[in-house]
C-alpha angles and dihedrals in degrees: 000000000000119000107249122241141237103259106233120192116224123269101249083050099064092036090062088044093050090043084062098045095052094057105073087031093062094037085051083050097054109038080053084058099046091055097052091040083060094040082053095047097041078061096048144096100234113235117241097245108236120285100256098171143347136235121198129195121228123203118224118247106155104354148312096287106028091058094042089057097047082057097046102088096042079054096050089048086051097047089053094055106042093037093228123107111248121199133201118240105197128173136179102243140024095248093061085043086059098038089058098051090046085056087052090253104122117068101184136357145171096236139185101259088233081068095033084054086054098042098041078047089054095051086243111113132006128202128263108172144346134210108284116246123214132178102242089054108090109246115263109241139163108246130177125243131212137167108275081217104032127115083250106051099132132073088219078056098051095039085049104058114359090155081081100054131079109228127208110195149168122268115274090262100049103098100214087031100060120333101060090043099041088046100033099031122023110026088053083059087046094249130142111214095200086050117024097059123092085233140336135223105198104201148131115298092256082053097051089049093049093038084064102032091057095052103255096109139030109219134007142204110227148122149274090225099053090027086063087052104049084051084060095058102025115036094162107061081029084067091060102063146077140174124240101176134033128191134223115268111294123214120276121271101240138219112232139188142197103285083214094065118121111262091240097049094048085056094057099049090048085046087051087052106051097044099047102115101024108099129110115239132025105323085051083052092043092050091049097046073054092049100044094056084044081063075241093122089161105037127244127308125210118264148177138188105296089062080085097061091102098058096044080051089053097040087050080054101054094047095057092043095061094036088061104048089035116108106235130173098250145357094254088059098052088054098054089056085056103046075050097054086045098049092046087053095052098060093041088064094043090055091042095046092052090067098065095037 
């Protein structure tokens, strides 16, 4: 009698039985690692994912167009040095501008400080760097604009019956556009920009100046900045005009950045920027020909947070301004919006300090 064998199955029979098998044990596997992988995550500090692109923000001085291609060439040297495309993102008026930084669509951007305040308030950008100053630049201030030959060509004309004029000015968060005159100027002299006026034009500072020098309108808020540079491109109406009132200086118009940025990264875009321009020989020239159509003779210096005090001062000032010479229906009421404009300037102190300690 023979001795009886082990029965062994075949081998594609154990193959198909261990395919099967495989299956529930490597999903069990994996659903275990996921878990942990989760558990892990939930613990953790999550990691800034790398800095592919930029966006940047351009703030519009002429138009679209106009102010895209005065920040092209500043775009195309970063780029260069950082290895990453930036784009520019340029729109046509300071709302959309908020809005889209407000949507996370702007990386980076060179802002009035009236929109780098709201955005630094919101935790959504921080500043790196402003424009350098230096004493033989003439100071940047807002001035007003009005005809050299037309029935309103005096300040004491347009403070004594503004009703009668027709104003073109700057959008609510442009600083010499609307904030400095409307704080400095016309609310001393107990008069609302946005109601005392026959009509307004809100648009950028070359269409104030047209707007006036045109003829459809009859002063403008503007700048000696931007009012240099419409010179520049239109000496004719240029011709026309002539200020009759200038401001202190105003606070400096920042450059900002993700907060979520990786430290490192927002190093070496403030590095880029300080040192853009300073370069001996021809790409130093180059960089400095870029700066000097940007009104950045000298370049950029770094910056934080604090750089933005000024404006909060001038923003607590203008609160308090037009809650003071507003009608309200009671005393009580006029306090609380006061408590209210000195809270909000409190804590906009304290976030703005804690940059610099």
């Amino acid at each position: 009698m023979k001795p009886l064998r082990a029965l062994v199955p075949p081998w594609w029979l154990l193959a198909f039985l261990a395919a099967v098998l495989a299956g529930p044990l490597m999903a069990m596997a994996q659903g275990a690692g996921a878990a942990a992988s989760t558990e892990k995550t939930d613990k953790a500090t999550p990691v800034p994912p790398a800095v592919r692109m930029i966006r940047f923000g351009v703030l519009p001085l002429g138009g679209a167009v106009e102010s895209r291609a005065l920040w092209t060439p500043l775009m195309a040297d970063m780029s260069r040095s950082l290895g990453i495309p930036v784009s520019a993102y340029s729109v046509p008026t300071y709302e959309e501008l908020d809005r889209a930084i407000g949507r996370d669509e702007i990386d980076m951007a060179f802002l009035s400080a009236k929109m780098a305040l709201d955005a630094v308030m919101q935790r959504r950008m921080k500043v790196v760097a402003q424009i350098a100053r230096h004493p033989s630049v003439p100071e940047h201030r807002a001035v007003l604009l009005v005809r050299k030959d037309g029935p309103l060509n005096t300040l004491e004309g347009v403070l004594a019956q503004p009703e009668k004029w027709r104003l073109a000015r700057g959008d609510s968060r442009s600083v010499t556009g609307f904030i400095v005159p409307q704080s400095q100027l016309f609310l001393p002299h107990n008069i609302e920009m946005e109601t005392r006026f026959r009509s307004e034009f809100v648009g950028t500072h070359q269409a104030t100046a047209l707007a006036v020098a045109n003829g459809d309108a009859d002063v403008a808020t503007n700048n000696t900045t931007d009012f240099e540079r419409f010179r520049q491109q239109f000496p004719v109406e240029a011709e026309r005009l002539q200020v009759v009132w200038q401001s202190e200086q105003p606070p400096g118009a920042p450059m900002v950045v993700r907060r979520d940025y990786p430290p490192e990264f927002q190093a070496r875009l403030q590095s880029f920027l300080t040192g853009y321009g300073k370069a001996k020989g021809a790409r130093g020239d180059a960089e400095r020909e870029v700066l000097k159509t940007l009104r950045a003779a000298y370049g950029y210096a770094a910056a934080d947070d604090s750089a933005l005090l000024p404006q909060a001062r001038l923003e607590y000032q203008l609160g308090r301004q037009r809650a003071m010479s507003a009608s309200w229906v009671n005393e009580a009421a006029r306090e609380q919006r006061l408590q209210r404009i000195e809270k909000t300037y409190a804590e906009q102190v304290e976030t703005l300090r804690a940059a610099a300690r």
